[in-house]
CSV table of C-alpha atoms and ligand atoms in Angstrom, one decimal:
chain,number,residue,atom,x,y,z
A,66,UNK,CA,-8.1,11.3,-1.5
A,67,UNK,CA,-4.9,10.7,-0.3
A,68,UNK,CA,-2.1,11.4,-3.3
A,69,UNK,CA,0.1,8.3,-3.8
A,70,UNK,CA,3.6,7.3,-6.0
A,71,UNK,CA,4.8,3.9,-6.8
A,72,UNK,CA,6.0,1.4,-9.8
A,73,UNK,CA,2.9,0.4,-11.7
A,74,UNK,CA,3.0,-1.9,-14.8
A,75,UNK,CA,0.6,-0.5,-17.4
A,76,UNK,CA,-0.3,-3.7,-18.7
A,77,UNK,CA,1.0,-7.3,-19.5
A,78,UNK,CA,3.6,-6.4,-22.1
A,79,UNK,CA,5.2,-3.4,-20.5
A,80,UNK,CA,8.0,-2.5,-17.8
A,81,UNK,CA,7.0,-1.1,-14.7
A,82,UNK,CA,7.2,2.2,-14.4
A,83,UNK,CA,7.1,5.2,-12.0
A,84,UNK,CA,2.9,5.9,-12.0
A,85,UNK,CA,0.7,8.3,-9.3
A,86,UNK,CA,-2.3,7.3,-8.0
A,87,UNK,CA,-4.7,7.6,-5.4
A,88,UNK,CA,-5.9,5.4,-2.1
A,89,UNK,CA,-8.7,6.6,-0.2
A,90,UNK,CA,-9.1,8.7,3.2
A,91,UNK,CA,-8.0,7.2,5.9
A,92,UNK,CA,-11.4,6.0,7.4
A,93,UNK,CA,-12.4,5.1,11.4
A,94,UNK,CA,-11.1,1.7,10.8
A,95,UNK,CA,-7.8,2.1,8.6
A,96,UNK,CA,-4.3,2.5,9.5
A,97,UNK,CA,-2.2,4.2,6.3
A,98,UNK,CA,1.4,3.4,6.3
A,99,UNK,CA,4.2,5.0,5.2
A,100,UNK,CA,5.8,2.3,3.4
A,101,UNK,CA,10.0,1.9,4.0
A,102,UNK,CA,10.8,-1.7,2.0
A,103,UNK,CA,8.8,-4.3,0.4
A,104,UNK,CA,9.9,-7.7,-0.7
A,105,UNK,CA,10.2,-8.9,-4.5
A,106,UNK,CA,7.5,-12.0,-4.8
A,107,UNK,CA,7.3,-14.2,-7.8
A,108,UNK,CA,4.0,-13.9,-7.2
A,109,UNK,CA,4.7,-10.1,-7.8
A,110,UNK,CA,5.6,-11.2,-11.8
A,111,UNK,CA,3.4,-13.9,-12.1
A,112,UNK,CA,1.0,-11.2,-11.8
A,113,UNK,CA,2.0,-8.4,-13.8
A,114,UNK,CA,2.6,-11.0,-16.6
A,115,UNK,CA,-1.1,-12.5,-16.7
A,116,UNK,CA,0.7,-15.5,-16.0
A,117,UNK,CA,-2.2,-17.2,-14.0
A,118,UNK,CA,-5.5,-14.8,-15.2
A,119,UNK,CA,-5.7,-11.4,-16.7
A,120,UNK,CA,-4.6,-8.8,-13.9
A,121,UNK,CA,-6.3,-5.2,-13.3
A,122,UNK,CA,-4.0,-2.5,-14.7
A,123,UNK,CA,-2.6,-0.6,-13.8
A,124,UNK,CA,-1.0,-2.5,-11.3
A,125,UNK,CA,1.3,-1.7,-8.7
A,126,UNK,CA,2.7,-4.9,-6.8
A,127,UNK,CA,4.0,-5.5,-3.6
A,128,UNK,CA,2.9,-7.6,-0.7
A,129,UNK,CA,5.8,-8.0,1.2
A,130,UNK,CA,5.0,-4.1,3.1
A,131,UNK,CA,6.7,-2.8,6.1
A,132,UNK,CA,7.1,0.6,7.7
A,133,UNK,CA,5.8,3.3,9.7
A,134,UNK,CA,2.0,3.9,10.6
A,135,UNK,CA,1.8,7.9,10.1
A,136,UNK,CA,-1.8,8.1,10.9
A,137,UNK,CA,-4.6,6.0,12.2
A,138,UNK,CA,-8.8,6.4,12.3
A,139,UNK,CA,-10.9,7.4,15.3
A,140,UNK,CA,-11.6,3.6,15.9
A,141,UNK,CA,-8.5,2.2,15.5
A,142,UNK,CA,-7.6,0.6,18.9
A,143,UNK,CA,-4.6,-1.3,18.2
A,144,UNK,CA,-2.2,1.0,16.1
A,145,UNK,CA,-0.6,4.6,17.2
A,146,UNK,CA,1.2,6.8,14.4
A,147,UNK,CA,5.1,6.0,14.8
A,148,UNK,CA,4.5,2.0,15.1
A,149,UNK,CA,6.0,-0.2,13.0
A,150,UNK,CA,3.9,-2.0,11.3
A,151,UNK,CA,3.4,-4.8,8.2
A,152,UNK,CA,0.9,-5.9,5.5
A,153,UNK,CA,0.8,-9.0,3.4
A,154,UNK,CA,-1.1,-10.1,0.7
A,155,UNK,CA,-4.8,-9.3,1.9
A,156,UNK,CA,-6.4,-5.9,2.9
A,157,UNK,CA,-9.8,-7.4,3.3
A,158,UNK,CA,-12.5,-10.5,3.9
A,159,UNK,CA,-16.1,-10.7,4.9
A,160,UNK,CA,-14.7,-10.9,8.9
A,161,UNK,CA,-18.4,-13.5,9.0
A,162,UNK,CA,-18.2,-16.6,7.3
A,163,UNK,CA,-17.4,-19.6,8.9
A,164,UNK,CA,-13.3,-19.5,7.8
A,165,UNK,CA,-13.0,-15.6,8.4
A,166,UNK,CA,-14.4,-16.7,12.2
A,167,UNK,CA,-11.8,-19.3,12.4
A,168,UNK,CA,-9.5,-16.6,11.6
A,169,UNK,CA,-8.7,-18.3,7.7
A,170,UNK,CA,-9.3,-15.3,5.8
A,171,UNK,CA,-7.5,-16.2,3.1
A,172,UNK,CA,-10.5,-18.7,2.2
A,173,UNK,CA,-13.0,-16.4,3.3
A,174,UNK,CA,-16.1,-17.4,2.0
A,175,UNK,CA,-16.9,-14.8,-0.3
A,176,UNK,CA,-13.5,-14.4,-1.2
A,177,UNK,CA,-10.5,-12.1,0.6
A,178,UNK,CA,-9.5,-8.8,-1.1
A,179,UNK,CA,-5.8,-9.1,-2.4
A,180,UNK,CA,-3.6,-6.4,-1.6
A,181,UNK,CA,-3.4,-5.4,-5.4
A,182,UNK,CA,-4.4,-7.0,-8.7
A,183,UNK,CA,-7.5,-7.1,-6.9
A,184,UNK,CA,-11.2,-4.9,-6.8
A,185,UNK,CA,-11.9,-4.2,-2.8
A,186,UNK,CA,-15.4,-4.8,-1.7
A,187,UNK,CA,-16.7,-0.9,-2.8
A,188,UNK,CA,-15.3,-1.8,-6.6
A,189,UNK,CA,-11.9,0.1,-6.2
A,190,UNK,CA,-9.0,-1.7,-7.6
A,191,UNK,CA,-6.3,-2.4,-5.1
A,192,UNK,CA,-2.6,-1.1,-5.5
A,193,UNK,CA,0.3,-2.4,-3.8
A,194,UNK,CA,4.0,-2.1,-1.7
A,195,UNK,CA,5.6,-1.1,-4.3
A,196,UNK,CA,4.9,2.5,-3.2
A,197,UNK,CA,5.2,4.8,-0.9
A,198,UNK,CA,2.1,4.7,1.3
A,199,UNK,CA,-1.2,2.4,1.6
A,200,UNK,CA,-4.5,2.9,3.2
A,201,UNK,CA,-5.9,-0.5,5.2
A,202,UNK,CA,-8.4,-1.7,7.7
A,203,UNK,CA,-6.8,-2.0,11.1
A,204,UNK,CA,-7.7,-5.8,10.9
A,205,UNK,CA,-5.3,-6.5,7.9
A,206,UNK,CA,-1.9,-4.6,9.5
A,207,UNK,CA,0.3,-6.5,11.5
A,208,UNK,CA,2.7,-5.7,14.3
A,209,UNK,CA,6.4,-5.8,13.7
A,210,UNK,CA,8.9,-6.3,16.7
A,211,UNK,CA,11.9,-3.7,16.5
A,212,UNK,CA,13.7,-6.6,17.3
A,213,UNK,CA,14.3,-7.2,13.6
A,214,UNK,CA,15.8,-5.8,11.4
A,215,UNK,CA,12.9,-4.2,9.3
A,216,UNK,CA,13.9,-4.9,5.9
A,217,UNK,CA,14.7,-8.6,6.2
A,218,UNK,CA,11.2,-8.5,8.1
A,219,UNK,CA,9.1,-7.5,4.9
A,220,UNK,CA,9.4,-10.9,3.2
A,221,UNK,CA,7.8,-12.6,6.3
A,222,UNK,CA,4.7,-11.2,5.3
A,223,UNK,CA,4.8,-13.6,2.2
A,224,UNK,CA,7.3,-15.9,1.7
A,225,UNK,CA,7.2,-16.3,5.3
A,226,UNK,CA,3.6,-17.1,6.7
A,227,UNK,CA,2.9,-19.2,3.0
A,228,UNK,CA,5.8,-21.8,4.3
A,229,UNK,CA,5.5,-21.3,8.3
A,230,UNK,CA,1.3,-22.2,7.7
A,231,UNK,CA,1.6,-25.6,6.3
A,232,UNK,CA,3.9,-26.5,8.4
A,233,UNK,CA,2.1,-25.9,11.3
A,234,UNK,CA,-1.1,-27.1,9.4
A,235,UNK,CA,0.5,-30.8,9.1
A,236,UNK,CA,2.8,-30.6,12.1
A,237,UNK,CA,5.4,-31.4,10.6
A,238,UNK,CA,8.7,-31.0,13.1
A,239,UNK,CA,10.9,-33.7,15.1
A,240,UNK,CA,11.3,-37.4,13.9
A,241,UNK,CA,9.9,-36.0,10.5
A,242,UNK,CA,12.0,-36.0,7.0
A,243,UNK,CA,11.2,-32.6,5.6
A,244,UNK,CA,12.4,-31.8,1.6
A,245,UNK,CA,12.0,-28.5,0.7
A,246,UNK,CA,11.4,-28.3,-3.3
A,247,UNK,CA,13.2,-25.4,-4.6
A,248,UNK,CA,15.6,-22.7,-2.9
A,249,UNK,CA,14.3,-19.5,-3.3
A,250,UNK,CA,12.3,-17.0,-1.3
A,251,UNK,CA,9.5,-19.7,-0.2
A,252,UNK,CA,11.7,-22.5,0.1
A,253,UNK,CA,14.7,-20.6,2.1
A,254,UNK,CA,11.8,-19.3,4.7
A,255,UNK,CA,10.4,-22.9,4.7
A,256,UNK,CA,14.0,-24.3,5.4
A,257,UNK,CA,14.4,-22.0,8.0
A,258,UNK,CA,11.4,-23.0,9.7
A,259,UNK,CA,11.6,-26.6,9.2
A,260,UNK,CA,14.8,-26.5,10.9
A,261,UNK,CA,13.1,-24.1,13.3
A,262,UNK,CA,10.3,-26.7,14.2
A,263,UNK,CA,13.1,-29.7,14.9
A,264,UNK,CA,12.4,-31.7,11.3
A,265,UNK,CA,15.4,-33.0,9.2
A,266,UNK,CA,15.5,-31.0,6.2
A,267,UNK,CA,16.6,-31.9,2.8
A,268,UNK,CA,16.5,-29.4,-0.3
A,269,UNK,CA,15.9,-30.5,-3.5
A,270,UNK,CA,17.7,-28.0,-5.9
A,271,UNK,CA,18.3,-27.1,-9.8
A,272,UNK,CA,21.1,-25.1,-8.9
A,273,UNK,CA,24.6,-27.0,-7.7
A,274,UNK,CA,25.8,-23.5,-6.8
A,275,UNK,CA,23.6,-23.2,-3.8
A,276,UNK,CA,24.7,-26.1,-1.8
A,277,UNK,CA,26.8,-24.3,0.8
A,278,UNK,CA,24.4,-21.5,1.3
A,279,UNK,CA,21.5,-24.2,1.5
A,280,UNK,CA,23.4,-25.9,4.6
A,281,UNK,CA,24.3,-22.3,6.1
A,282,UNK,CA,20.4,-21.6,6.4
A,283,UNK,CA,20.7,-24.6,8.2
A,284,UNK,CA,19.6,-27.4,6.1
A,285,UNK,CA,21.0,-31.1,6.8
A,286,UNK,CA,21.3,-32.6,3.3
A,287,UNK,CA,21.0,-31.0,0.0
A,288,UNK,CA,20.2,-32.8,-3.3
A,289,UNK,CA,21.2,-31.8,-6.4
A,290,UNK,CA,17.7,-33.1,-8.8
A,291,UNK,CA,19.6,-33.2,-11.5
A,292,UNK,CA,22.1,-36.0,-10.7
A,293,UNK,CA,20.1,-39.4,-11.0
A,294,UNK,CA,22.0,-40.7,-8.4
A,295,UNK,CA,21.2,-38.5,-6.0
A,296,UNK,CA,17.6,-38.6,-6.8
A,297,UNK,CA,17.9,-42.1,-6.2
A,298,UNK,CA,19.9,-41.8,-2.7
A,299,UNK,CA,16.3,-40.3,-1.3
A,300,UNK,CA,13.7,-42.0,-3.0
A,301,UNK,CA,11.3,-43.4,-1.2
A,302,UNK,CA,12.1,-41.4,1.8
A,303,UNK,CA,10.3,-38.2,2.8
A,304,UNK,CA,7.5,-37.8,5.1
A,305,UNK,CA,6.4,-34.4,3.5
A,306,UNK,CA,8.0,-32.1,0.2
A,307,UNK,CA,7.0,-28.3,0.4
A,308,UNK,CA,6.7,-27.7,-3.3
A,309,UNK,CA,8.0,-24.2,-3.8
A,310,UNK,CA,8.5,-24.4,-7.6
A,311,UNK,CA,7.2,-21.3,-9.7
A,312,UNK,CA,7.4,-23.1,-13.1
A,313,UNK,CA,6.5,-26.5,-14.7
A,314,UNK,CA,8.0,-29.7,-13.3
A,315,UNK,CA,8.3,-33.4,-13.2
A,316,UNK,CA,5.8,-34.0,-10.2
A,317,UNK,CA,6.2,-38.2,-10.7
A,318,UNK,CA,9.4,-37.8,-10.2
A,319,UNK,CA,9.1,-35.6,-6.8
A,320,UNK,CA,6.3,-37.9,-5.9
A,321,UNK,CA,8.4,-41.0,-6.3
A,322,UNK,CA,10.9,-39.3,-3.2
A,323,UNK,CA,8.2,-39.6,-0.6
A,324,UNK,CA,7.7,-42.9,1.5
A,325,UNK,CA,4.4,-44.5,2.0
A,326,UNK,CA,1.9,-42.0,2.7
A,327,UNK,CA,3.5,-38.8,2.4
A,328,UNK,CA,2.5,-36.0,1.6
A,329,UNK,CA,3.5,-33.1,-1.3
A,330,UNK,CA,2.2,-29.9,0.3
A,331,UNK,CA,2.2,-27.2,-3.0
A,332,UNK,CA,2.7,-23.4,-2.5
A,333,UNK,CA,4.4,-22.9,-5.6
A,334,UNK,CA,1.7,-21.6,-8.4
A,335,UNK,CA,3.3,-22.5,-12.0
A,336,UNK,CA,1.1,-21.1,-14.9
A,337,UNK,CA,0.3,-24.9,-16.0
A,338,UNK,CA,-1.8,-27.3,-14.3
A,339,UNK,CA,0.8,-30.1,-12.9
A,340,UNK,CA,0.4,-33.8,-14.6
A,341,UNK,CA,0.4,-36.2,-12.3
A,342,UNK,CA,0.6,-39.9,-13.2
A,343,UNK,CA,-2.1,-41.5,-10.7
A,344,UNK,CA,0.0,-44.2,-10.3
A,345,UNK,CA,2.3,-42.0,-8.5
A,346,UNK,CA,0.1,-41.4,-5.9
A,347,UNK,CA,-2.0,-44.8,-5.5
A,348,UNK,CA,1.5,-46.7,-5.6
A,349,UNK,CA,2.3,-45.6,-1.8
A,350,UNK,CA,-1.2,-43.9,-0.6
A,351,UNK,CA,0.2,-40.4,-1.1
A,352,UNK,CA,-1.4,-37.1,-0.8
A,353,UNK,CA,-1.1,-34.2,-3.0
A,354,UNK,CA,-1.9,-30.8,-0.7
A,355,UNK,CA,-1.5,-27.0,-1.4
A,356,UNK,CA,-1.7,-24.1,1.0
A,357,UNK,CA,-2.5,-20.6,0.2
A,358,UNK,CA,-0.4,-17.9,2.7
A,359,UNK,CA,-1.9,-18.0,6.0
A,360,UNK,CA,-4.8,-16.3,8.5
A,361,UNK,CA,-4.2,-13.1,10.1
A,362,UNK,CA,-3.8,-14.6,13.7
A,363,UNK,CA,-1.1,-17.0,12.1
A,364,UNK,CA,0.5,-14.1,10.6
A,365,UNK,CA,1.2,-12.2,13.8
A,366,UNK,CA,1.9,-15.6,15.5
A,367,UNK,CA,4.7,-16.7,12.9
A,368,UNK,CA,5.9,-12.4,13.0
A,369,UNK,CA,5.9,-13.3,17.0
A,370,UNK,CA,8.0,-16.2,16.7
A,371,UNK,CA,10.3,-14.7,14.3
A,372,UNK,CA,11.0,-12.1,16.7
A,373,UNK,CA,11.6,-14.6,19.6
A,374,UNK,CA,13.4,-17.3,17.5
A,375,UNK,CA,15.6,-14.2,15.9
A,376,UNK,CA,14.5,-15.8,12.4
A,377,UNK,CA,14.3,-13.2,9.3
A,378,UNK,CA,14.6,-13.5,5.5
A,379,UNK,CA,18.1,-13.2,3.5
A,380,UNK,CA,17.7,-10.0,1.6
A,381,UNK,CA,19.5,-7.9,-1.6
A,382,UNK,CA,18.0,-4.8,-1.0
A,383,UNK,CA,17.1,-3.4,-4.4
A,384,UNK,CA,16.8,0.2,-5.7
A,385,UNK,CA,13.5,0.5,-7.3
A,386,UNK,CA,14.7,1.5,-10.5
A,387,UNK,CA,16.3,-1.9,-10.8
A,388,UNK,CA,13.0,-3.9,-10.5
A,389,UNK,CA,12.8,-5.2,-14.1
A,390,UNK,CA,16.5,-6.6,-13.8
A,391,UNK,CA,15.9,-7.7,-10.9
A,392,UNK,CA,12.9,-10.1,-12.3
A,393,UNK,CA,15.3,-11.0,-15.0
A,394,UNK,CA,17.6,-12.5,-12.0
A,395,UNK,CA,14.9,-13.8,-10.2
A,396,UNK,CA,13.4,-16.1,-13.0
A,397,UNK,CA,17.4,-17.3,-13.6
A,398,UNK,CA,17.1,-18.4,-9.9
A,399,UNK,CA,19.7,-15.8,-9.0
A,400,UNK,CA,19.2,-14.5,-5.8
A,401,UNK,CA,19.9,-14.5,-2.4
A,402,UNK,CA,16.8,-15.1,-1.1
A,403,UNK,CA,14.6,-12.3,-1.4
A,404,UNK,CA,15.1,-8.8,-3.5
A,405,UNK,CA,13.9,-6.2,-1.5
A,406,UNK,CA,13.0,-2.3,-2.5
A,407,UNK,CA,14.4,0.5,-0.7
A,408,UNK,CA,11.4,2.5,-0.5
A,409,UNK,CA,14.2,5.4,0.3
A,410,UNK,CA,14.7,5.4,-3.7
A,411,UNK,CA,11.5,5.9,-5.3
B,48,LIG,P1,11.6,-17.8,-6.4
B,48,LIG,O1,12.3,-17.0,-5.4
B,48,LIG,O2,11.8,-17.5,-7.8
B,48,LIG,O3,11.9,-19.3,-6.1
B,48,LIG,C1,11.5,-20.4,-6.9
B,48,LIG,C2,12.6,-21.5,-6.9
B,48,LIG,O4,12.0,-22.6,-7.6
B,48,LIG,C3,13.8,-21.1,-7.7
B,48,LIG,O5,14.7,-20.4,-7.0
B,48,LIG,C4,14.3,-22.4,-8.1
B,48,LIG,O6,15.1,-23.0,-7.0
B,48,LIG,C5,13.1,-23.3,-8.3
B,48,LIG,N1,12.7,-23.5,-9.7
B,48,LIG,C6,12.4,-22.5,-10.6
B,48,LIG,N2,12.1,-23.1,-11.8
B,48,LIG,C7,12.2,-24.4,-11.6
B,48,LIG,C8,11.9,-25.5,-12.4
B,48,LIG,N3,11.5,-25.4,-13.7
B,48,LIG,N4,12.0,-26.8,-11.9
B,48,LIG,C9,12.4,-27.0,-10.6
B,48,LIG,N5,12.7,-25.9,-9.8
B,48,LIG,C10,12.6,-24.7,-10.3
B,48,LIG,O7,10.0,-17.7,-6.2
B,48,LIG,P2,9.2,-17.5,-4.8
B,48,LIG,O8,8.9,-16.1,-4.6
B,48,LIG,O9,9.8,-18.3,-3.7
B,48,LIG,O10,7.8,-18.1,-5.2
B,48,LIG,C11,7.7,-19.5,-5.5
B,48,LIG,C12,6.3,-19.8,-6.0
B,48,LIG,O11,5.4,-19.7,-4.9
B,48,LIG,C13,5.7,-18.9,-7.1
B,48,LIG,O12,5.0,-19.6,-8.1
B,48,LIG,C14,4.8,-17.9,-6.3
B,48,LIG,O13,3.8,-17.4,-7.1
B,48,LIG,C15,4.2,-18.9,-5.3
B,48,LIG,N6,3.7,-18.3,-4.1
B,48,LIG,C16,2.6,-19.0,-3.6
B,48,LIG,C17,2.0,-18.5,-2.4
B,48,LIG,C18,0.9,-19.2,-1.8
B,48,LIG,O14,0.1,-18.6,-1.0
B,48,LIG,N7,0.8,-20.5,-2.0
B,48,LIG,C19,2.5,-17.4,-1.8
B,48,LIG,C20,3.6,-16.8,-2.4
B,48,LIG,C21,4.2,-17.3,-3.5
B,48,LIG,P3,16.4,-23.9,-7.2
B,48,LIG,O15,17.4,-22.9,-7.9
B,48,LIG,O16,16.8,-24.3,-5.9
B,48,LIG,O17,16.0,-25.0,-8.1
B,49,LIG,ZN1,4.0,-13.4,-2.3
């Protein structure tokens, strides 16, 4: 077994907290990484606090991985050791059904592995970036371009391929009236794209404060959602709204912004199920969507296009002994766009 050291929460009501533990041998298929930075998800606290199902604990989160390959299997073909590499939030699928074919293993069939939180096919629970080294099949790890700079890279794996996939799903781009629903890690990645991809973009924001740094990501028009005039300045008028909201909202309301037949494409996962007047939606034919990440092909391909389009993720890199403050921060909204933990201080 390979020996392993990371920040594991115990269970729901505790910290997280310095923990070993083990991954396996590095078989004829696995790359295992030396892991440098990984990105702060809200999915990462969602998780550890039970917030959508009870989690396996001990849990060590993490799914925003970058860093060095330091050994590969006799079969891997497409790693070396010394290449940079990535992994996001799946380590595994069936690689047969008709979705892991299409190269959509995130809805594989028989369900993909999560990178932690999870059990992998033989039964052993999954532990993740926030560590100092993981063990995965060669078909999970991405390549990185040493274009980037590799810390801003590690929240592509996440925040970047869950906004760039709808996106591309529904083609959304020039002539189209983009709002992005919340500015955080998600929605500054999704701003960054839409602008990327030639669509007006509009964010819809809690948070006054963030209205210069909005249009610096390159955003056209910010609204502020709690000023009723504003609100009313862009109802009616959206072709799409990538919901990036982690918590409960007001999803008439957001509805009400889109023009006839829009669409409200949800990546953001609140603990609650969303009440939806159907009014709201039969009043202008709309469609309520969601998108979960992306495919492994699509991950490379938006990694690819990062590195051509020079696109990366703002970052506060984060020692990991500041992990539960930095939660704190995050659920205030108070970040700048993505924590990230300098592996360097474990
Ligand atoms: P985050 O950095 O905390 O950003 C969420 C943003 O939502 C906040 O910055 C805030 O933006 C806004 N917000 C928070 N509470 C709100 C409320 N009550 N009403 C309206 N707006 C509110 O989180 P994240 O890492 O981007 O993740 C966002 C959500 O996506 C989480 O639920 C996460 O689990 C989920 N997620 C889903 C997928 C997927 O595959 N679909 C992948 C990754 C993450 P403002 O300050 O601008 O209002
Ligand atoms: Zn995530």
């Amino acid at each position: 077994m390979i020996q392993a050291k990371g920040y594991a929460a115990q269970n729901a009501e505790t910290d997280l907290a310095p923990w070993d533990f083990e991954h396996r041998e590095v078989g004829p298929h696995n790359v295992q990484l030396e892991i440098l930075y990984c990105g702060v998800c809200h999915s990462d606290l969602h998780q550890i606090k039970n917030d959508w199902f009870p989690g396996v604990f001990p849990m060590v989160p993490g799914h925003e991985i970058v860093g060095k390959v330091i050994k590969v299997g006799d079969h891997v073909k497409k790693f070396k050791k010394g290449d940079l590499a990535g992994v996001g939030c799946m380590v595994d699928s069936c690689q047969t059904c008709e979705n892991c074919k299409e190269g959509l293993e995130q809805y594989c069939l028989e369900g993909s592995t999560q990178t932690y939180n999870n059990k992998g096919r033989d039964g052993v629970p999954t532990y993740g970036g926030y560590s100092n080294t993981i063990v995965v099949r060669e078909e999970f790890v991405l390549h990185i371009s040493d274009k980037l700079p590799l810390a801003a890279t590690a929240p592509l794996l996440c925040a970047g391929i869950t906004t760039y996939s709808p996106l591309r799903h529904w083609k959304v781009g020039k002539g189209h009236k983009l709002a992005v629903l919340g500015l955080g890690g998600l929605g500054h990645m999704g701003v960054k794209f839409g602008v990327a991809f030639g669509a007006e973009v509009t964010v819809l924001s809690t948070s006054a404060s963030k209205e210069a740094a909005a249009k610096d990501l390159g955003a056209h028009h910010f609204v502020v959602t709690s000023d009723p005039a504003q609100i009313e300045a862009v109802r009616g008028s959206f072709d799409f709204i990538l919901d990036t909201v982690s918590a409960e909202h007001d999803m008439d309301m957001y509805l009400s912004l889109l023009r006839t037949s829009g669409t409200q494409i949800c990546v953001g996962v609140p603990s609650q199920p969303y009440a939806i007047q159907p009014f709201s939606l039969l009043g202008g034919r709309k469609s309520i969507a969601g998108s979960g990440i992306g495919g492994i092909p699509e991950t490379q391909e938006m990694l690819d296009f990062c590195a051509e389009h020079n696109i990366v993720s703002d970052i506060e890199m984060i020692d990991i002994k500041d992990i539960t403050a930095s939660y704190a921060r995050m659920l205030k909204g108070d970040v700048r766009y993505r924590f990230v933990i300098d592996m360097a201080t474990l």
